[in-house]
Every structure is written in C-alpha cells, then in structure tokens.
Amino acid sequence: MRKPQHVPVLLDEVMEYFNVRPGGVYADATLGLAGHSSEIARRLGPKGTLIGFDRDPEALALAKARLDELRGELGSQMPEIRLVPKAFSEAASEIEPGSLDGLLADFGVSSLQLDEAHRGFSFRTDGPLDMRMDTRTGETAEQVVNQEDENELADLIYEFGEERRSRRIARAIVRARPITTTAELAKVVSAAAPAMKGDKIHPATRTFQALRIRVNDELGEIRTLLESAPSLLKPGGRLVLISFHSLEDRLVKDAFREAGRSGVYEVLTKKPVVAGEEEERRNPRSRSAKMRAVVKI
C-alpha cells in the first residue's frame, strides 16, 4: 500500500480548543492517520497518556507506524500510547469513567479511505463497492445497493444523503442491478440525476455519502459518543468534535446546546469554527469541516 498523504484538518484550531495539559490523559476517538494525535503527543510529555481508537485496521497500522516514528524523534519525552482497534462508540468500555482531560473526534472520512480505490469510498477511482470502515465485518455498500428494495433505497438516499431526487435514483439503481463497482454506481446515478446548473458537487456525491453513512452506522456511532462523553471527562475536560456534513453537525450542535442548558457543559464555540482561506487552499477537504467544542463543568 502506498503511503497516503494526510493533512489533519483545523489542526491549529483543534490544539487551541483542546488545550493539552502536559501529563494529562487524552483520547483521539478517530485516530485515522494520527495527524491530530501526533500533535497531541508532542504536547503531552512523558507522564501523559494518549488513547487512540480506530475500527479501520489499515488506518490503525499506519497510525501506529507514524507514532513509532514520532517516538524515535521524541525519545524519553514520548507519552504513553494505547491504541484500541474498535469503533469510538465502544469508548465507554475502554476508558475509566471521569479520567479524560480531553476527547477529540474528527468524523470525516480519512485520506486513506478516500484515496485507496479498493476501499470503495470514492467514485473518482473505480473500485469494489465496499465502503466499510471496518473491513473485517458488516454489510458492504454492494450488498445494500443490490439487496434493498426500491423504497428503502430511496428513503436512505433522501435521509442520509439529503438528496431530493432520491426516488429517481433508487429506481435507476434497481433497474441497473447488479452493480458491483463505484464507477458503475456513479454512472447510474449521474444518468438518473445529472448535474443541475450551479451544482458544485458531482451528481453521485450525496448517494455515496448516504451509502457510507448507512454501511458504517455513522450517525448512530456519533449519538453513542455524545451520550458517553460526559461520563468519561473530568470536570474541566474538553470535548472537541469536527463534522463534515449537516447531519453530523446538527447532532453535535443539538447535543451541546442541550447539555449546556442542563449544566453539563460550557459551550466554547457559539458558532462552528471553520477553516480559513489559506487552509482551504492547502487542503480542499477542509472546506466542509465544522468544529465545535465544550468543557465539562
């Protein structure tokens, strides 16, 4: 596997709001390729602990290699690192209650997942319709596309993709079955719902998003993390979450608002923090990132 390029989104802003204290205990719930975690580790010092979660075995292996490189650089100043090969929804079973000084999650699809054709996340390179973050288990996008009935497909494309033309797309998918590759699916969707004037995204973008969310139960994962986070954080502990589409951000915003009203958190970001022009130029994927942060009272 080639070494993927990785640019952690909103890195400076995350570090500002995460406020890493040397010697603290921090968790990165979406380790990815360890971009954010590497910077956290640099600030933690030898008495600190960093716990990293990722359900993607390929990402976890690359993250471990990058953190091992960092250990070679930092030497005795490297904090304790504990890597957990599980989804972040299982954080409560792996972390001592009330032990965290900070919890970070970046809900975006990683560079590794998007850029490697065999993972099936992107229509820009042809590959098998997989889309599983954990390739060891679960239903693939190919199974969903070829086995769901037309109404169920239309509903999930509408709900998870926020795609207004979901009925037309679902009908075209059912007629074209079996569909086994990302290029085949993108072609079917584009023919059924071609780009309209003013569209800034590929016609298949929303359908691919919907399938990815369904295959990985992404919104359910986020809800579970939001529910468990208060019990994992110490008083004064910080929760920093980065969303990449409106469904994720709405969950985070509503949970933070409610927990703020009930006195669980103080909300640190009245509006979501977004990338500046320079970062958007450097890393186009940062354009849709929205970061929100709270501190436990």
Short mmCIF file of C-alpha atoms in Angstrom, two decimals:
data_model
loop_
_atom_site.label_atom_id
_atom_site.label_comp_id
_atom_site.label_asym_id
_atom_site.label_seq_id
_atom_site.Cartn_x
_atom_site.Cartn_y
_atom_site.Cartn_z
CA MET A 1 0.00 0.00 0.00
CA ARG A 2 1.35 3.42 -0.91
CA LYS A 3 1.81 5.86 1.91
CA PRO A 4 -1.19 8.23 1.75
CA GLN A 5 -0.87 11.96 2.07
CA HIS A 6 -2.52 13.16 5.24
CA VAL A 7 -3.30 16.72 6.29
CA PRO A 8 -5.12 16.95 9.65
CA VAL A 9 -7.98 19.40 9.34
CA LEU A 10 -8.20 22.52 11.56
CA LEU A 11 -5.03 21.44 13.41
CA ASP A 12 -4.22 24.83 14.96
CA GLU A 13 -7.83 25.39 15.99
CA VAL A 14 -8.12 21.91 17.50
CA MET A 15 -4.98 22.45 19.56
CA GLU A 16 -6.23 25.85 20.75
CA TYR A 17 -9.57 24.49 22.00
CA PHE A 18 -8.22 21.12 23.16
CA ASN A 19 -5.77 22.93 25.46
CA VAL A 20 -3.50 19.90 26.04
CA ARG A 21 -2.02 19.81 29.53
CA PRO A 22 1.33 18.01 29.94
CA GLY A 23 0.82 14.81 31.91
CA GLY A 24 -2.90 14.60 31.13
CA VAL A 25 -4.99 11.77 29.71
CA TYR A 26 -6.46 12.38 26.27
CA ALA A 27 -8.37 10.28 23.75
CA ASP A 28 -8.49 10.61 19.98
CA ALA A 29 -11.68 8.76 19.09
CA THR A 30 -10.90 8.83 15.36
CA LEU A 31 -7.19 8.15 15.15
CA GLY A 32 -7.09 7.99 11.35
CA LEU A 33 -3.51 8.54 10.22
CA ALA A 34 -2.53 10.13 13.58
CA GLY A 35 -2.29 13.69 12.33
CA HIS A 36 -4.04 15.25 15.32
CA SER A 37 -2.68 12.59 17.70
CA SER A 38 0.92 13.31 16.75
CA GLU A 39 0.49 16.94 17.74
CA ILE A 40 -1.27 15.97 20.98
CA ALA A 41 1.57 13.57 21.80
CA ARG A 42 4.17 16.31 21.30
CA ARG A 43 2.45 18.39 23.97
CA LEU A 44 1.68 15.64 26.49
CA GLY A 45 5.17 14.78 27.71
CA PRO A 46 6.38 11.51 29.26
CA LYS A 47 3.80 11.49 32.07
CA GLY A 48 0.86 11.85 29.71
CA THR A 49 -1.34 9.20 28.14
CA LEU A 50 -2.93 9.18 24.69
CA ILE A 51 -5.64 6.64 23.83
CA GLY A 52 -6.41 6.23 20.13
CA PHE A 53 -9.46 4.49 18.64
CA ASP A 54 -9.92 3.31 15.07
CA ARG A 55 -12.05 0.48 13.69
CA ASP A 56 -10.18 0.57 10.36
CA PRO A 57 -7.31 -1.97 10.55
CA GLU A 58 -5.37 -0.32 7.70
CA ALA A 59 -5.58 3.11 9.30
CA LEU A 60 -4.59 1.74 12.70
CA ALA A 61 -1.48 0.06 11.26
CA LEU A 62 -0.38 3.28 9.54
CA ALA A 63 -1.13 5.36 12.63
CA LYS A 64 0.99 3.01 14.74
CA ALA A 65 3.88 3.37 12.28
CA ARG A 66 3.63 7.17 12.39
CA LEU A 67 3.52 7.25 16.17
CA ASP A 68 6.52 4.88 16.29
CA GLU A 69 8.39 7.38 14.08
CA LEU A 70 7.41 10.14 16.50
CA ARG A 71 8.70 8.03 19.40
CA GLY A 72 12.06 7.90 17.64
CA GLU A 73 12.01 11.69 17.41
CA LEU A 74 10.77 12.47 20.94
CA GLY A 75 12.57 9.69 22.77
CA SER A 76 12.05 9.94 26.52
CA GLN A 77 9.54 12.77 26.04
CA MET A 78 7.05 10.46 24.30
CA PRO A 79 3.82 9.91 26.27
CA GLU A 80 2.27 6.50 26.87
CA ILE A 81 0.27 5.46 23.81
CA ARG A 82 -2.62 2.98 23.88
CA LEU A 83 -4.22 2.02 20.57
CA VAL A 84 -7.68 0.43 20.56
CA PRO A 85 -8.86 -1.40 17.40
CA LYS A 86 -12.52 -0.58 17.99
CA ALA A 87 -15.19 1.90 16.96
CA PHE A 88 -15.40 5.03 19.10
CA SER A 89 -18.90 4.02 20.18
CA GLU A 90 -17.14 1.50 22.42
CA ALA A 91 -15.08 4.15 24.21
CA ALA A 92 -17.07 3.80 27.43
CA SER A 93 -15.99 0.16 27.76
CA GLU A 94 -12.31 1.04 27.26
CA ILE A 95 -11.87 4.25 29.25
CA GLU A 96 -12.12 4.74 33.00
CA PRO A 97 -15.08 6.99 33.92
CA GLY A 98 -14.05 10.55 34.74
CA SER A 99 -10.45 10.02 33.61
CA LEU A 100 -10.12 12.13 30.47
CA ASP A 101 -8.76 15.65 30.23
CA GLY A 102 -9.88 15.76 26.62
CA LEU A 103 -11.72 13.80 23.95
CA LEU A 104 -11.35 14.55 20.23
CA ALA A 105 -13.26 13.14 17.26
CA ASP A 106 -12.93 14.03 13.57
CA PHE A 107 -15.92 12.45 11.82
CA GLY A 108 -14.59 12.87 8.29
CA VAL A 109 -13.57 10.01 6.01
CA SER A 110 -9.78 9.74 6.10
CA SER A 111 -7.44 10.34 3.17
CA LEU A 112 -6.60 6.64 3.26
CA GLN A 113 -10.23 5.62 2.83
CA LEU A 114 -10.97 8.14 0.08
CA ASP A 115 -7.79 7.71 -1.94
CA GLU A 116 -7.45 3.92 -1.94
CA ALA A 117 -9.64 2.56 -4.74
CA HIS A 118 -10.04 -0.88 -3.14
CA ARG A 119 -11.91 0.66 -0.20
CA GLY A 120 -14.77 1.75 -2.45
CA PHE A 121 -15.50 5.10 -0.79
CA SER A 122 -14.99 7.33 -3.82
CA PHE A 123 -16.41 7.49 -7.32
CA ARG A 124 -13.26 9.26 -8.53
CA THR A 125 -11.38 5.97 -8.76
CA ASP A 126 -13.04 2.72 -9.80
CA GLY A 127 -13.12 0.03 -7.14
CA PRO A 128 -15.38 -2.52 -5.44
CA LEU A 129 -18.46 -1.15 -3.67
CA ASP A 130 -17.30 -1.75 -0.12
CA MET A 131 -17.28 1.48 1.99
CA ARG A 132 -16.81 -0.34 5.31
CA MET A 133 -14.52 1.45 7.74
CA ASP A 134 -14.02 -1.87 9.50
CA THR A 135 -13.27 -4.24 6.64
CA ARG A 136 -13.43 -7.25 8.95
CA THR A 137 -17.17 -7.22 9.49
CA GLY A 138 -20.55 -5.91 8.42
CA GLU A 139 -22.60 -5.29 5.31
CA THR A 140 -20.92 -3.76 2.24
CA ALA A 141 -22.31 -0.99 0.06
CA GLU A 142 -22.63 -3.56 -2.74
CA GLN A 143 -25.00 -5.60 -0.59
CA VAL A 144 -27.08 -2.54 0.26
CA VAL A 145 -27.27 -1.41 -3.38
CA ASN A 146 -28.24 -4.82 -4.70
CA GLN A 147 -30.45 -6.16 -1.91
CA GLU A 148 -32.52 -3.27 -0.54
CA ASP A 149 -35.89 -2.71 -2.15
CA GLU A 150 -36.52 0.46 -4.12
CA ASN A 151 -38.42 2.33 -1.39
CA GLU A 152 -35.81 1.57 1.26
CA LEU A 153 -33.03 2.71 -1.08
CA ALA A 154 -34.90 5.93 -1.86
CA ASP A 155 -35.50 6.63 1.82
CA LEU A 156 -31.87 6.15 2.85
CA ILE A 157 -30.57 8.27 -0.06
CA TYR A 158 -33.04 11.02 0.90
CA GLU A 159 -32.41 10.84 4.66
CA PHE A 160 -28.64 10.27 4.79
CA GLY A 161 -27.70 11.97 1.52
CA GLU A 162 -30.23 14.82 1.70
CA GLU A 163 -30.80 14.06 -1.99
CA ARG A 164 -34.09 15.45 -3.32
CA ARG A 165 -34.03 13.21 -6.40
CA SER A 166 -33.74 10.03 -4.33
CA ARG A 167 -36.80 8.30 -5.86
CA ARG A 168 -35.47 8.70 -9.37
CA ILE A 169 -32.01 7.48 -8.34
CA ALA A 170 -33.34 4.45 -6.46
CA ARG A 171 -35.47 3.46 -9.46
CA ALA A 172 -32.43 3.66 -11.75
CA ILE A 173 -30.29 1.62 -9.34
CA VAL A 174 -32.86 -1.17 -9.13
CA ARG A 175 -33.17 -1.30 -12.93
CA ALA A 176 -29.37 -1.44 -13.37
CA ARG A 177 -28.70 -4.18 -10.81
CA PRO A 178 -26.40 -5.94 -10.22
CA ILE A 179 -23.99 -3.05 -9.60
CA THR A 180 -20.59 -4.06 -8.26
CA THR A 181 -18.17 -1.13 -8.67
CA THR A 182 -18.01 2.54 -7.71
CA ALA A 183 -17.75 3.61 -11.36
CA GLU A 184 -20.87 1.64 -12.30
CA LEU A 185 -22.86 3.19 -9.49
CA ALA A 186 -21.64 6.72 -10.23
CA LYS A 187 -22.62 6.29 -13.89
CA VAL A 188 -26.13 5.07 -13.00
CA VAL A 189 -26.70 7.92 -10.54
CA SER A 190 -25.33 10.58 -12.90
CA ALA A 191 -27.59 9.39 -15.71
CA ALA A 192 -30.65 9.37 -13.46
CA ALA A 193 -29.96 12.72 -11.80
CA PRO A 194 -27.49 14.73 -13.88
CA ALA A 195 -25.79 17.82 -12.50
CA MET A 196 -28.01 20.88 -12.49
CA LYS A 197 -26.90 24.41 -13.28
CA GLY A 198 -24.96 25.82 -10.35
CA ASP A 199 -24.11 22.43 -8.82
CA LYS A 200 -20.68 22.44 -7.23
CA ILE A 201 -20.54 18.72 -6.47
CA HIS A 202 -20.62 15.55 -8.57
CA PRO A 203 -24.17 14.19 -9.05
CA ALA A 204 -23.26 10.98 -7.20
CA THR A 205 -21.81 12.70 -4.11
CA ARG A 206 -24.96 12.60 -1.98
CA THR A 207 -25.79 9.00 -2.89
CA PHE A 208 -22.28 7.84 -1.99
CA GLN A 209 -22.50 9.77 1.29
CA ALA A 210 -25.82 8.12 2.11
CA LEU A 211 -24.48 4.62 1.48
CA ARG A 212 -21.36 5.27 3.55
CA ILE A 213 -23.40 6.55 6.49
CA ARG A 214 -25.71 3.53 6.27
CA VAL A 215 -22.93 0.93 5.95
CA ASN A 216 -21.00 2.32 8.93
CA ASP A 217 -23.95 3.44 11.08
CA GLU A 218 -22.14 6.76 11.33
CA LEU A 219 -24.94 8.75 12.94
CA GLY A 220 -25.59 6.01 15.49
CA GLU A 221 -21.89 5.99 16.34
CA ILE A 222 -21.92 9.75 16.90
CA ARG A 223 -25.04 9.59 19.09
CA THR A 224 -23.40 6.94 21.28
CA LEU A 225 -20.22 9.01 21.66
CA LEU A 226 -22.23 12.12 22.54
CA GLU A 227 -24.11 10.16 25.21
CA SER A 228 -21.00 8.61 26.78
CA ALA A 229 -18.63 11.61 26.62
CA PRO A 230 -19.82 13.42 29.78
CA SER A 231 -19.17 10.35 31.94
CA LEU A 232 -15.64 9.92 30.53
CA LEU A 233 -14.46 13.51 31.01
CA LYS A 234 -13.08 15.01 34.21
CA PRO A 235 -14.51 18.35 35.36
CA GLY A 236 -12.66 20.84 33.16
CA GLY A 237 -12.17 18.18 30.48
CA ARG A 238 -12.76 19.24 26.90
CA LEU A 239 -14.72 17.66 24.08
CA VAL A 240 -13.79 18.78 20.56
CA LEU A 241 -15.74 17.41 17.59
CA ILE A 242 -15.29 18.02 13.85
CA SER A 243 -18.20 17.36 11.47
CA PHE A 244 -18.20 17.31 7.69
CA HIS A 245 -21.86 17.45 6.73
CA SER A 246 -25.06 18.93 8.10
CA LEU A 247 -26.44 15.69 9.60
CA GLU A 248 -23.37 15.24 11.80
CA ASP A 249 -23.14 18.90 12.74
CA ARG A 250 -26.83 19.03 13.67
CA LEU A 251 -26.39 16.12 16.09
CA VAL A 252 -23.38 17.78 17.72
CA LYS A 253 -24.95 21.25 17.86
CA ASP A 254 -28.19 19.98 19.41
CA ALA A 255 -26.38 17.77 21.96
CA PHE A 256 -24.06 20.59 23.00
CA ARG A 257 -26.93 23.08 23.31
CA GLU A 258 -28.98 20.71 25.46
CA ALA A 259 -26.02 19.76 27.67
CA GLY A 260 -25.17 23.45 28.02
CA ARG A 261 -28.69 24.26 29.18
CA SER A 262 -28.65 21.41 31.70
CA GLY A 263 -25.33 22.49 33.19
CA VAL A 264 -23.20 19.56 31.96
CA TYR A 265 -21.02 21.63 29.62
CA GLU A 266 -19.99 25.18 28.96
CA VAL A 267 -20.09 25.72 25.21
CA LEU A 268 -16.79 27.23 24.00
CA THR A 269 -17.81 27.76 20.37
CA LYS A 270 -21.01 29.77 19.96
CA LYS A 271 -20.66 29.22 16.20
CA PRO A 272 -18.76 26.40 14.48
CA VAL A 273 -15.09 27.04 13.80
CA VAL A 274 -14.26 26.68 10.10
CA ALA A 275 -11.09 26.65 8.02
CA GLY A 276 -9.50 29.87 6.87
CA GLU A 277 -8.76 30.70 3.25
CA GLU A 278 -5.15 29.55 3.46
CA GLU A 279 -6.08 26.12 4.84
CA GLU A 280 -8.83 25.72 2.24
CA ARG A 281 -6.26 26.35 -0.50
CA ARG A 282 -3.82 23.88 1.07
CA ASN A 283 -6.43 21.24 1.86
CA PRO A 284 -9.69 21.47 -0.15
CA ARG A 285 -11.31 18.82 2.09
CA SER A 286 -11.23 21.32 4.95
CA ARG A 287 -13.89 23.47 3.27
CA SER A 288 -16.76 21.49 4.74
CA ALA A 289 -15.24 20.99 8.22
CA LYS A 290 -17.06 22.48 11.24
CA MET A 291 -15.54 22.23 14.69
CA ARG A 292 -17.44 22.66 17.96
CA ALA A 293 -16.01 22.48 21.48
CA VAL A 294 -17.29 22.29 25.05
CA VAL A 295 -15.75 21.99 28.50
CA LYS A 296 -17.28 19.82 31.21
CA ILE A 297 -18.48 21.81 34.23
#
